[in-house]
XYZ file of C-alpha atoms in Angstrom:
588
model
C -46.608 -5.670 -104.167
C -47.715 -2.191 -105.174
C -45.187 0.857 -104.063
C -45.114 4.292 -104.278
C -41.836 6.423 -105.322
C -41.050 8.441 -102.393
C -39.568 12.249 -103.790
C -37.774 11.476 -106.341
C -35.501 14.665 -107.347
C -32.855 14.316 -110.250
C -29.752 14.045 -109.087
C -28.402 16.007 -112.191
C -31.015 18.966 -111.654
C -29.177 19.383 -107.989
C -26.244 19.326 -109.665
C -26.513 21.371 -111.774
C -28.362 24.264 -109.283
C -25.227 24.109 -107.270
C -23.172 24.989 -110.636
C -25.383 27.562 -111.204
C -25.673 29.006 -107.570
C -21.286 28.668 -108.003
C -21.351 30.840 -110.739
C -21.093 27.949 -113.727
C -18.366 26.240 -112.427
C -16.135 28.929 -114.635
C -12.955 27.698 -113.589
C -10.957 27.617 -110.234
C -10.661 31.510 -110.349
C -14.163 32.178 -108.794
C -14.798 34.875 -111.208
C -18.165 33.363 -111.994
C -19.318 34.009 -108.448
C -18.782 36.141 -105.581
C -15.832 37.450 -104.561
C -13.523 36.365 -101.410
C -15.136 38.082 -98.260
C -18.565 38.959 -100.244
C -20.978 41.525 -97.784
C -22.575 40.833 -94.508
C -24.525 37.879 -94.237
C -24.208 36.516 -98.040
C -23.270 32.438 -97.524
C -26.743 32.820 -95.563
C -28.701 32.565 -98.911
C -25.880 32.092 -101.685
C -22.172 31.077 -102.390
C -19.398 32.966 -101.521
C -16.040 32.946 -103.742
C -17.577 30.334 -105.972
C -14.509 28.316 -107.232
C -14.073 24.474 -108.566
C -10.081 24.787 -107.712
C -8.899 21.296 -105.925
C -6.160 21.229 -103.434
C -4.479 22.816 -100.928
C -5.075 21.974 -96.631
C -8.454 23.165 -95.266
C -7.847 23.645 -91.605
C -10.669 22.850 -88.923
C -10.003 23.247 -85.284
C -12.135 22.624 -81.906
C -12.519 23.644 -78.230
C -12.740 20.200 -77.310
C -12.445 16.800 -78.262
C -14.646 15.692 -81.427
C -17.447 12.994 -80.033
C -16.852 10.768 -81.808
C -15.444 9.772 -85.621
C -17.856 6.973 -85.600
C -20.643 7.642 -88.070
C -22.720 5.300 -85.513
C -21.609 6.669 -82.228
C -22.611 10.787 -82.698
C -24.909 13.332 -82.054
C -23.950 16.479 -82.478
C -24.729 17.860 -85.687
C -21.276 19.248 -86.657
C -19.787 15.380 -86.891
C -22.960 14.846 -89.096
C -22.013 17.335 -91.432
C -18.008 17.066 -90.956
C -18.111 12.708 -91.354
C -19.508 13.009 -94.669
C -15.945 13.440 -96.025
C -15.284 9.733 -94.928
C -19.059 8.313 -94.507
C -21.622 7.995 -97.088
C -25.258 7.614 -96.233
C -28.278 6.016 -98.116
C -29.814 9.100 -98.682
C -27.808 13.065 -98.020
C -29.702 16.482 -98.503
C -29.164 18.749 -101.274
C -26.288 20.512 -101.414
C -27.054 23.794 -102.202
C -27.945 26.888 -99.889
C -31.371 28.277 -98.729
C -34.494 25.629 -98.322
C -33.826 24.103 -101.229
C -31.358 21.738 -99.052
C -33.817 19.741 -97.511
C -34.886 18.164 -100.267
C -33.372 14.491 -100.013
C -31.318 12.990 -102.684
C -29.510 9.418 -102.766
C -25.551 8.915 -101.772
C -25.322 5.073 -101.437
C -28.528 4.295 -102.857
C -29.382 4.242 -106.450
C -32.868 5.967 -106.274
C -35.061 6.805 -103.586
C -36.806 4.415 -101.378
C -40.247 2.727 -102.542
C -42.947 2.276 -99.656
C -45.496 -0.112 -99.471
C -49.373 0.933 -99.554
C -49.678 -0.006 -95.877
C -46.658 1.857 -95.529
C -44.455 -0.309 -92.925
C -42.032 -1.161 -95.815
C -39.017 0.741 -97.662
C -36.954 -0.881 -100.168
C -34.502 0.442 -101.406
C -31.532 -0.398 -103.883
C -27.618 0.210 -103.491
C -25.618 1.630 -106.578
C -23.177 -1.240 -107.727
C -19.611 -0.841 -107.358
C -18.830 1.205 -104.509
C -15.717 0.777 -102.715
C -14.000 1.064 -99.256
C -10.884 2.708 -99.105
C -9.596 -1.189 -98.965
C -10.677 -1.510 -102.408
C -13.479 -3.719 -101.492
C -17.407 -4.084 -102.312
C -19.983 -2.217 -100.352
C -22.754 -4.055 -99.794
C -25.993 -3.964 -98.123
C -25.443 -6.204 -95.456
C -22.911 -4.175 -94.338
C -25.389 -1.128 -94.007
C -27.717 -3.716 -91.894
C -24.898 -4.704 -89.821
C -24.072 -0.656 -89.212
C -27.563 -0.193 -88.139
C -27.501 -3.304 -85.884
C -24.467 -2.006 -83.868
C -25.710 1.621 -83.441
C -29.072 0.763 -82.414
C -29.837 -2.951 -80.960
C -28.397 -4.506 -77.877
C -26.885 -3.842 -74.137
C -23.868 -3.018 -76.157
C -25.146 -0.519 -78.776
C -23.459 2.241 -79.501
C -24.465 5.184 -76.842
C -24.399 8.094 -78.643
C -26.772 8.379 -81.429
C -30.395 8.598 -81.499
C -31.938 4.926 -81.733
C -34.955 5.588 -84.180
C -33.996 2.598 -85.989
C -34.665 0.670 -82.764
C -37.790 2.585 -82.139
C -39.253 2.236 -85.578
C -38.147 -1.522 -87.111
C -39.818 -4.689 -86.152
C -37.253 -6.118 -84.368
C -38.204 -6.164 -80.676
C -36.554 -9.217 -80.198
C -33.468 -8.899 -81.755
C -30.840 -9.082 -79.220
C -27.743 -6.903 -81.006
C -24.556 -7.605 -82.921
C -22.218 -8.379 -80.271
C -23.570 -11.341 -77.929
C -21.371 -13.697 -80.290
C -22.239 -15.892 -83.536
C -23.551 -14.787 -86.439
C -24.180 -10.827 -85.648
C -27.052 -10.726 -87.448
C -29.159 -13.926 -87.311
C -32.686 -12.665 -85.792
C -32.542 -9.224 -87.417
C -35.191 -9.717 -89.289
C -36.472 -6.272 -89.895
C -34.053 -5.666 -92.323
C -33.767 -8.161 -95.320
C -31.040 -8.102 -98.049
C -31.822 -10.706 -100.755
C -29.005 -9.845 -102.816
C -25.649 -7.031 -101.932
C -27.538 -4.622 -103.512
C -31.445 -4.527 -102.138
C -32.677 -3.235 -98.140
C -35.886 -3.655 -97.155
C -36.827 -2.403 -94.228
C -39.947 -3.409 -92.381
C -41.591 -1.334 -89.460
C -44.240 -2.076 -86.852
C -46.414 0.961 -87.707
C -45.780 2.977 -90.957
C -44.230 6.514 -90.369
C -43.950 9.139 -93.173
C -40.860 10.924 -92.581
C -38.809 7.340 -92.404
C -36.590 8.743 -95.990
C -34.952 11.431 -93.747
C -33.633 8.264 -91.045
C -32.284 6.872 -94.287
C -30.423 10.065 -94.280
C -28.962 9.933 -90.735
C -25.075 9.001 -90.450
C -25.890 5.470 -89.124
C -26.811 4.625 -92.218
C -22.760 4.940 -93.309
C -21.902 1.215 -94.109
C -19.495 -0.566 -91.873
C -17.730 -4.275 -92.791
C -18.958 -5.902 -89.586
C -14.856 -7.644 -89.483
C -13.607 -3.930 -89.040
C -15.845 -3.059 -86.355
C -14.352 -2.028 -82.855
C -17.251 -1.371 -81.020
C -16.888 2.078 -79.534
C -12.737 1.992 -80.330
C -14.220 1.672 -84.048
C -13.547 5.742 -84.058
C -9.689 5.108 -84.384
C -9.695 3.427 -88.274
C -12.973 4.356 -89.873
C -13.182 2.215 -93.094
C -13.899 4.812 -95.248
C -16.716 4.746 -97.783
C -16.292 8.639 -98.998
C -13.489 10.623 -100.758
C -11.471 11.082 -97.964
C -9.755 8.380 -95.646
C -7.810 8.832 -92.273
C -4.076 9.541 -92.197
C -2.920 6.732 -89.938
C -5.220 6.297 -86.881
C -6.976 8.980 -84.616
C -6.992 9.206 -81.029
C -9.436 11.619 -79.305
C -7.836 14.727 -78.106
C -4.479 14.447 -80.751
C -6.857 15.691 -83.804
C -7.493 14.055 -86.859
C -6.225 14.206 -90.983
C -7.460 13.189 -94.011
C -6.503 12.700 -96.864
C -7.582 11.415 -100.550
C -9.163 8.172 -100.773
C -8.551 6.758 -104.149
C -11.356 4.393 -104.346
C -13.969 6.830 -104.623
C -15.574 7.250 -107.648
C -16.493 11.089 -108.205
C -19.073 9.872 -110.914
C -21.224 7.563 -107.935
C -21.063 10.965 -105.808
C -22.619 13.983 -107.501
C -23.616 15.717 -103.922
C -19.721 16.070 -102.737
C -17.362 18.448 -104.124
C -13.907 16.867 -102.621
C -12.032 19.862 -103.336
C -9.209 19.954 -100.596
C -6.247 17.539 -100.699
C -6.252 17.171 -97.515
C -8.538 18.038 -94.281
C -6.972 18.399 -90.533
C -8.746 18.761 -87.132
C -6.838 20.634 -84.323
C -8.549 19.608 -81.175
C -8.518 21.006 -77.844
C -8.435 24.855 -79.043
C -9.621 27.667 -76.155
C -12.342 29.583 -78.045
C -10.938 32.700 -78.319
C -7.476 31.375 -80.211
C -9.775 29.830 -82.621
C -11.440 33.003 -83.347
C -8.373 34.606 -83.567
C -6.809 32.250 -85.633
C -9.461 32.662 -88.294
C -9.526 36.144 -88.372
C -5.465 35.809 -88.821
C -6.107 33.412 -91.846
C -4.363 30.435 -89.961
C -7.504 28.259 -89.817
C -10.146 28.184 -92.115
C -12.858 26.824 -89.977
C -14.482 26.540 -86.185
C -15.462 22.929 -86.410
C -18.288 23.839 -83.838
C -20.108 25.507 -85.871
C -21.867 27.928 -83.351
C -19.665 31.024 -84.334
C -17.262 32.939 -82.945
C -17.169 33.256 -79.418
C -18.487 36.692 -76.916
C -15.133 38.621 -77.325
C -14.039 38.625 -80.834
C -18.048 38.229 -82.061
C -18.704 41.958 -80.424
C -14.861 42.970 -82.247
C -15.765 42.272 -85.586
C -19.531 42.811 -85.217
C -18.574 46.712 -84.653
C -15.569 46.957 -87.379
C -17.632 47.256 -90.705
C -14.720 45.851 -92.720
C -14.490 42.625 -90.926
C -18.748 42.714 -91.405
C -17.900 41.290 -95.171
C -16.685 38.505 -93.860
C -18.921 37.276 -91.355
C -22.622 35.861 -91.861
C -24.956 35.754 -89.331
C -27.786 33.107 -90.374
C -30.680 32.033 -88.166
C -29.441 28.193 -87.713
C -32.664 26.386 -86.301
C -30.977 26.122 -83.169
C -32.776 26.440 -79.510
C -30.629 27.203 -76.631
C -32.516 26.115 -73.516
C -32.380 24.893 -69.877
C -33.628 21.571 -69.459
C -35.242 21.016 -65.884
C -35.386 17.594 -64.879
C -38.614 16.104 -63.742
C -36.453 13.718 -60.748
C -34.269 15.662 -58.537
C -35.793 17.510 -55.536
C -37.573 20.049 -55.233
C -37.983 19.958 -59.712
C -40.401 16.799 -59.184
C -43.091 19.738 -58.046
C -44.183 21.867 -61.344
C -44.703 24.555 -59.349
C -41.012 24.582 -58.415
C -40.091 24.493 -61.868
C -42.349 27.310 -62.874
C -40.545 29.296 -60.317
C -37.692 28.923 -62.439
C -39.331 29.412 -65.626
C -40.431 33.219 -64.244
C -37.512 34.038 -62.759
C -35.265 33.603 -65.425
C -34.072 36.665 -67.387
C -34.082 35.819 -71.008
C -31.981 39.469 -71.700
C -29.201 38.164 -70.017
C -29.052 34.715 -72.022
C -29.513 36.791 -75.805
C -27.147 39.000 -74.396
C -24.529 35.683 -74.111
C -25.338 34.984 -77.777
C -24.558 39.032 -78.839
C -28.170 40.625 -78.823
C -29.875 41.214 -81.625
C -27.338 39.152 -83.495
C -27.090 35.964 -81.282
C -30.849 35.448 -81.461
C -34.212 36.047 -81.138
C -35.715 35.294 -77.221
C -37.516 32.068 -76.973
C -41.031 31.861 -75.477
C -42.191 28.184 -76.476
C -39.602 25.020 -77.691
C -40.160 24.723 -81.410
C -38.471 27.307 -83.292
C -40.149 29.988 -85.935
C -39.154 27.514 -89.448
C -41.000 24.124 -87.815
C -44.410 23.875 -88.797
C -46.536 23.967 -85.380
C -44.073 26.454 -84.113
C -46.565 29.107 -82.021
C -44.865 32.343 -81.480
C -48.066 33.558 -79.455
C -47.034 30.568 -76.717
C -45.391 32.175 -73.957
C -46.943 31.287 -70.690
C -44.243 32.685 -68.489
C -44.184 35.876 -70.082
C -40.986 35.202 -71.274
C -41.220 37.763 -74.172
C -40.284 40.609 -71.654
C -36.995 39.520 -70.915
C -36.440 40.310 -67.440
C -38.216 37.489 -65.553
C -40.929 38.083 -62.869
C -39.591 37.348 -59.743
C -43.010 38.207 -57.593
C -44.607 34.905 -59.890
C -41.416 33.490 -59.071
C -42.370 33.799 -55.303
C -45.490 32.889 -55.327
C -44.423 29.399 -57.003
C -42.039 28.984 -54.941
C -45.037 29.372 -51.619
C -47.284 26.631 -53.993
C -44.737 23.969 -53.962
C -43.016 24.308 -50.234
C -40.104 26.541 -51.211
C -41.383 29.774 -49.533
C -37.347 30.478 -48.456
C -35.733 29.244 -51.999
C -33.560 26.587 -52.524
C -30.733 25.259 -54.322
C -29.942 23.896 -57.339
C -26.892 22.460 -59.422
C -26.640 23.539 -63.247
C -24.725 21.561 -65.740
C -23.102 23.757 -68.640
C -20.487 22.662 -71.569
C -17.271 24.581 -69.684
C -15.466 24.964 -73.472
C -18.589 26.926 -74.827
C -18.009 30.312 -73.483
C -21.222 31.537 -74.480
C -23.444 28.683 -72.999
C -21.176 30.015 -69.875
C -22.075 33.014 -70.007
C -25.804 32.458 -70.166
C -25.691 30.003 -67.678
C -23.707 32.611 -65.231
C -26.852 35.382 -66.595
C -29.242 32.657 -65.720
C -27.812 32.008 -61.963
C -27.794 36.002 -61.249
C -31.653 35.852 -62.450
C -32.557 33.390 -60.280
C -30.829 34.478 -57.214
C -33.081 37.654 -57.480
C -35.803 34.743 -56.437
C -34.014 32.807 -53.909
C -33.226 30.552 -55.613
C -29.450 29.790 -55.729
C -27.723 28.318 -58.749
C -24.612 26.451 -58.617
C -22.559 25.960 -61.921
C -21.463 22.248 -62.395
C -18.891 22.325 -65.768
C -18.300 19.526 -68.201
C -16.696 18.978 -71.574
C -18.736 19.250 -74.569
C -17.495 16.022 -75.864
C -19.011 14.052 -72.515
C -21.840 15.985 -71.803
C -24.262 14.395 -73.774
C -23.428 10.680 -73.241
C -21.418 10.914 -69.318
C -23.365 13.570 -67.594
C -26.670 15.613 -69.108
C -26.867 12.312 -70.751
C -26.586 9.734 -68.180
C -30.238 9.695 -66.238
C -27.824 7.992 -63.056
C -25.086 10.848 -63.769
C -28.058 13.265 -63.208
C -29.889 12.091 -60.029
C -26.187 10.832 -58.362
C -24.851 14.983 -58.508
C -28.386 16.669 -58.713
C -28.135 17.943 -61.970
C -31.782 19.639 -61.519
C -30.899 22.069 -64.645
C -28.686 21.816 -67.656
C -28.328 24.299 -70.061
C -28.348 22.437 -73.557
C -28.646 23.238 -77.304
C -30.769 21.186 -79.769
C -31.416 21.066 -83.999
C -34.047 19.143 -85.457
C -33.021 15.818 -86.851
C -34.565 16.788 -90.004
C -37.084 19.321 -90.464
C -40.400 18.636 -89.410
C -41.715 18.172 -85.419
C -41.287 15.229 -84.742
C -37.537 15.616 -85.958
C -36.863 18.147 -83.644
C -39.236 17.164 -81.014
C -39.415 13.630 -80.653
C -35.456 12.968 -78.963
C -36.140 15.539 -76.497
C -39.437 15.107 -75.374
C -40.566 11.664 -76.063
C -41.021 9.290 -73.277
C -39.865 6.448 -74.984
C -36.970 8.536 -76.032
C -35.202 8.542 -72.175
C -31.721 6.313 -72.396
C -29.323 5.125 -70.035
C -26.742 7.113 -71.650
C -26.328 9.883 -74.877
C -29.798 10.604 -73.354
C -31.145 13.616 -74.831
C -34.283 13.740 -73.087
C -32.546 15.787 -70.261
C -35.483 17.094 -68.284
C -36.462 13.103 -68.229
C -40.347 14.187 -69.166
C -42.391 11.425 -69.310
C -45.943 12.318 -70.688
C -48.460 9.359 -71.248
C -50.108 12.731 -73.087
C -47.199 13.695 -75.191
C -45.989 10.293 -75.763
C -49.195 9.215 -77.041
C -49.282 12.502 -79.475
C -46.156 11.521 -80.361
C -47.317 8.287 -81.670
C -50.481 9.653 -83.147
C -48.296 11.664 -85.453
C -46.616 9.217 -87.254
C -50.010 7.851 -88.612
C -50.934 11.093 -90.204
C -49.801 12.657 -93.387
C -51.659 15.653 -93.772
C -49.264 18.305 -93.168
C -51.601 21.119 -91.516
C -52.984 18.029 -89.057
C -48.985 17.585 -88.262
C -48.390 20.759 -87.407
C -51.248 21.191 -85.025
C -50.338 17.920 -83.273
C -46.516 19.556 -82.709
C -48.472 22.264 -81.542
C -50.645 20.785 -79.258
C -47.295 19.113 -77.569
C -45.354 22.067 -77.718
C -47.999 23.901 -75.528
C -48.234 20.526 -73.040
C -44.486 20.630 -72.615
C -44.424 24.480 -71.262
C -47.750 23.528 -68.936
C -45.355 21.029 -67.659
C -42.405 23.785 -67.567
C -39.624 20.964 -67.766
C -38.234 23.246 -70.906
C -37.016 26.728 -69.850
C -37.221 28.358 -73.432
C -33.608 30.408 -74.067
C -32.860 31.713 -77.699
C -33.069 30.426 -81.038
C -30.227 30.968 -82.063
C -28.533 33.224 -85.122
C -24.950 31.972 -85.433
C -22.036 34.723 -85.880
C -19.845 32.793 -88.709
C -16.431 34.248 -89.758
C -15.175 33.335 -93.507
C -11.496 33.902 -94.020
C -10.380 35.062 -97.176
C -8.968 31.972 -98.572
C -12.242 30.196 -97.683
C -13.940 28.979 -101.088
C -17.468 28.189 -101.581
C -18.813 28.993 -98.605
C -22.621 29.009 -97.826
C -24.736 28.496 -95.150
C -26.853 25.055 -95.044
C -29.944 25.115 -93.194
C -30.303 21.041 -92.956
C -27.066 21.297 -91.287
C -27.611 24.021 -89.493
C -24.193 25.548 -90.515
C -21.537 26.152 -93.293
C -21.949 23.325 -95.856
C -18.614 21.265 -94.787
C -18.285 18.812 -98.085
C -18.625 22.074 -100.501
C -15.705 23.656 -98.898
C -12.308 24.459 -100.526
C -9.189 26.848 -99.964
C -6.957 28.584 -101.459
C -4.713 27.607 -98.451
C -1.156 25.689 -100.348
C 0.248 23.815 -96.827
């Protein structure tokens, strides 16, 4: 069979770009690079106090619970970044700053996939002797059996996206956990030896390397598996294992796992001994507690909250050590095509006008929080059309007389009411949310604030379609990152038809578009990147005529680096500080 290499990129030319960007790796002094606290906004584009030093505690903490510690059971992106300390993937992005991070590189897998010329199927190869933390063999099947549990069956995990199920020929396979062999029938994925996966799709689709990226990927022996309790013991495939066992809500350590080979792992640095989580932290202690130097990092990774965020912004000492990167992120309400009156456009374009955008960007900070959002795909997708703003959202302050006059078209003339869902432990989605219900009041319309967790939003309430229609959810404020950069990455799970699930559903507004849908599969078929981009377009613009996405702000995050923070920098494919690059000069 002929194949084609699929981006290839030297693993020692990353390497040695991150040296360089660390200052040469001079030694654990960090004299090669910048300083501790650098100037305003530097771990956006470079490193900040460059050092190579190992050990030491580096301290994470959270408002709420972590999802999930299942590599097969999360969505949010800060588990993706933080489980790489315990997880390895087939393929990881490049760990350096800027755009150079997108490029994909192998972790598990030897070199990068090879595609057939009909391209429907990837093969790729496994580097030999990996270990668990056990001390055993990874091997492919157990990568194949980690895909089968997140993805196939009644039972799969609930969480994570399911493009493996969307994409592999396996439409009859019936999931891991109906008893017998786990994996007789999944035939999409062959492994004829422990070393080889070949994976075989029903159409071909050109950005499949960057799924091979995705934390589902992480291997898992299918004896070890849980199901969902799989997130207390974690077989460990990365330098770091789990201190005893974690239970949600009593936080989480690591520490070293001494069956990792450094050499087989070129893309982590490992430089902490060990690695806590504090869950359950208000906001505001957090922020405090980073500024005091008693935590090195908001797990979150959405920056400091309203009240210190306007502190330091203003105190130009404290400016050295914050960045303020734009992090891909949109902020948006999602308006659900099901619960009444929302079924009518014309009720949801009521919404869309009266809405003050000001009063959301002032949540985030201003200037500093973001920019306003007039159409879903933010400025660094391709398609991404700043001209889009059909509900002249540009001006910030709604229009509440185009408000009323939607309201006559669908039936509303007197207003109604509507519940809004908001994450209660993210005091600036609060905020916006509270900014958003005074807007719309101006237009009748009343706004009652439903709060949830963070860590249940997305799988027990936004994310449960039954959740939703039972308590009239109509609106939920929500926050998304693309998968991996390109539109369909960040489009796709949100407004894709065929992407609606029963729970961790991320399709909130529950559009269902034979147009958009059928874009959506058109894409995958092309692979010229300017015909891409004007297909994202194209759906970007059909999703606002539908108004079921009530553009917010893309978001610039307000990060704070403590002192003893050590090579910090921003990383755009995670959408936040680089986690596995991290190190401190913290001696717990």
């Amino acid at each position: 069979m002929n194949k084609r290499a699929m981006g290839f990129v030297a693993l020692g030319a990353a390497a040695t770009l991150l040296l360089s960007a660390c200052g040469g790796g001079d030694g654990g002094d960090g004299d090669g690079g910048s300083g501790a606290g650098g100037v305003f906004d530097q771990a956006s584009t470079e490193v900040v106090n460059a050092s190579d030093a190992t050990g030491g505690t580096l301290r994470y903490a959270i408002s709420a619970n972590m999802e999930s510690t299942d590599p097969g059971n999360t969505y949010y992106g800060y588990v993706w970044n933080f489980s790489r300390y315990y997880a390895r993937t087939l393929l990881t992005f490049s760990p350096v700053p800027g755009q150079a991070s997108s490029e994909l590189l192998p972790d598990l897998a030897e070199d990068m996939p090879e595609v057939s010329d009909d391209g429907t199927e990837w093969t790729i190869k496994l580097k030999q002797g990996l270990k668990y933390e056990d001390g055993s063999e990874i091997v492919a099947e157990d990568i194949k059996y980690a895909i089968a549990r997140s993805n196939f069956g009644p039972q799969a995990l609930p969480n994570g996206p399911k493009y493996f199920q969307q994409l592999l020929d396996a439409d009859d396979y019936e999931g891991p956990y109906g008893g017998g062999d786990p994996l007789a029938g999944f035939d999409a994925i062959e492994t004829p030896d422990d070393y080889t996966l070949v994976f075989k799709l029903k159409a071909p689709f050109a950005d499949f390397p960057y799924i091979l990226s995705q934390t589902q990927t992480a291997p898992v022996p299918a004896e070890a598996d849980t199901g969902e309790q799989y997130q207390g013991q974690v077989v460990s495939s990365g330098p770091y294992k789990f201190e005893g066992s974690y239970t949600p809500g009593d936080g989480l350590v690591l520490v070293r796992n001494d069956q990792w080979d450094p050499e087989s792992d070129p893309t982590r640095e490992a430089l902490p001994d060990r690695v806590t989580v504090e869950e359950g932290v208000e906001q505001n202690e957090i922020d405090q507690r980073l500024v005091n130097g008693e935590l090195d990092v908001d797990l979150a990774g959405t920056g400091l909250g309203p009240a210190m965020k306007g502190d330091l912004l203003a105190d130009e000492e404290a400016r050295a050590n914050i960045d303020n990167p734009v992090t891909g992120a949109h902020f948006y309400v999602a308006i659900n095509t099901k619960v009444e009156p929302l079924d009518d456009v014309a009720c949801r374009q009521a919404i869309q006008y009266a809405a003050s955008r000001e009063g959301i960007q002032r949540a985030y900070g201003g200037e500093f929080g973001g920019e306003i959002a007039t159409q879903v795909l933010p400025p660094s997708i391709p398609g991404a059309n700043p001209e889009l703003d059909p509900y002249e959202a540009a001006s910030g302050t709604g229009n509440v007389e185009m408000a009323q006059e939607k309201l006559e078209e669908c039936g509303e003339e007197d207003g109604f009411t509507v519940n809004i869902g908001v994450r209660s432990d993210r005091p600036a989605e609060v905020a916006a949310v509270e900014s958003i219900q005074e807007s719309l009041a101006a237009a009748n319309i009343t706004a009652e604030i439903k709060s949830f967790p963070s860590d249940t939003f997305t799988n027990t309430q936004a994310g449960s379609p039954d959740f939703v229609a039972d308590n009239e959810l109509g609106l939920n404020y929500y926050g998304w990152m693309s998968d991996w950069p390109s539109g369909y990455g960040y489009m796709s799970s949100i407004l894709d038809g065929d992407s609606i699930k029963e729970a961790g559903n991320s399709n909130i507004s529950e559009l269902d578009d034979p147009e958009i849908n059928q874009l959506f599969d058109d894409v995958t078929q092309v692979e010229d990147p300017e015909e891409q981009a004007a297909i994202y377009s194209q759906i970007d613009e059909l999703t606002m005529e539908s108004a079921t996405i009530l553009p917010g702000v893309f978001q610039k995050s307000v990060l704070y680096r403590p002192e003893n923070l050590t090579n910090v920098y921003f990383n755009p494919s995670y959408h936040m500080y680089d986690y596995m690059a991290l190190g401190t000069t913290n001696n717990e």
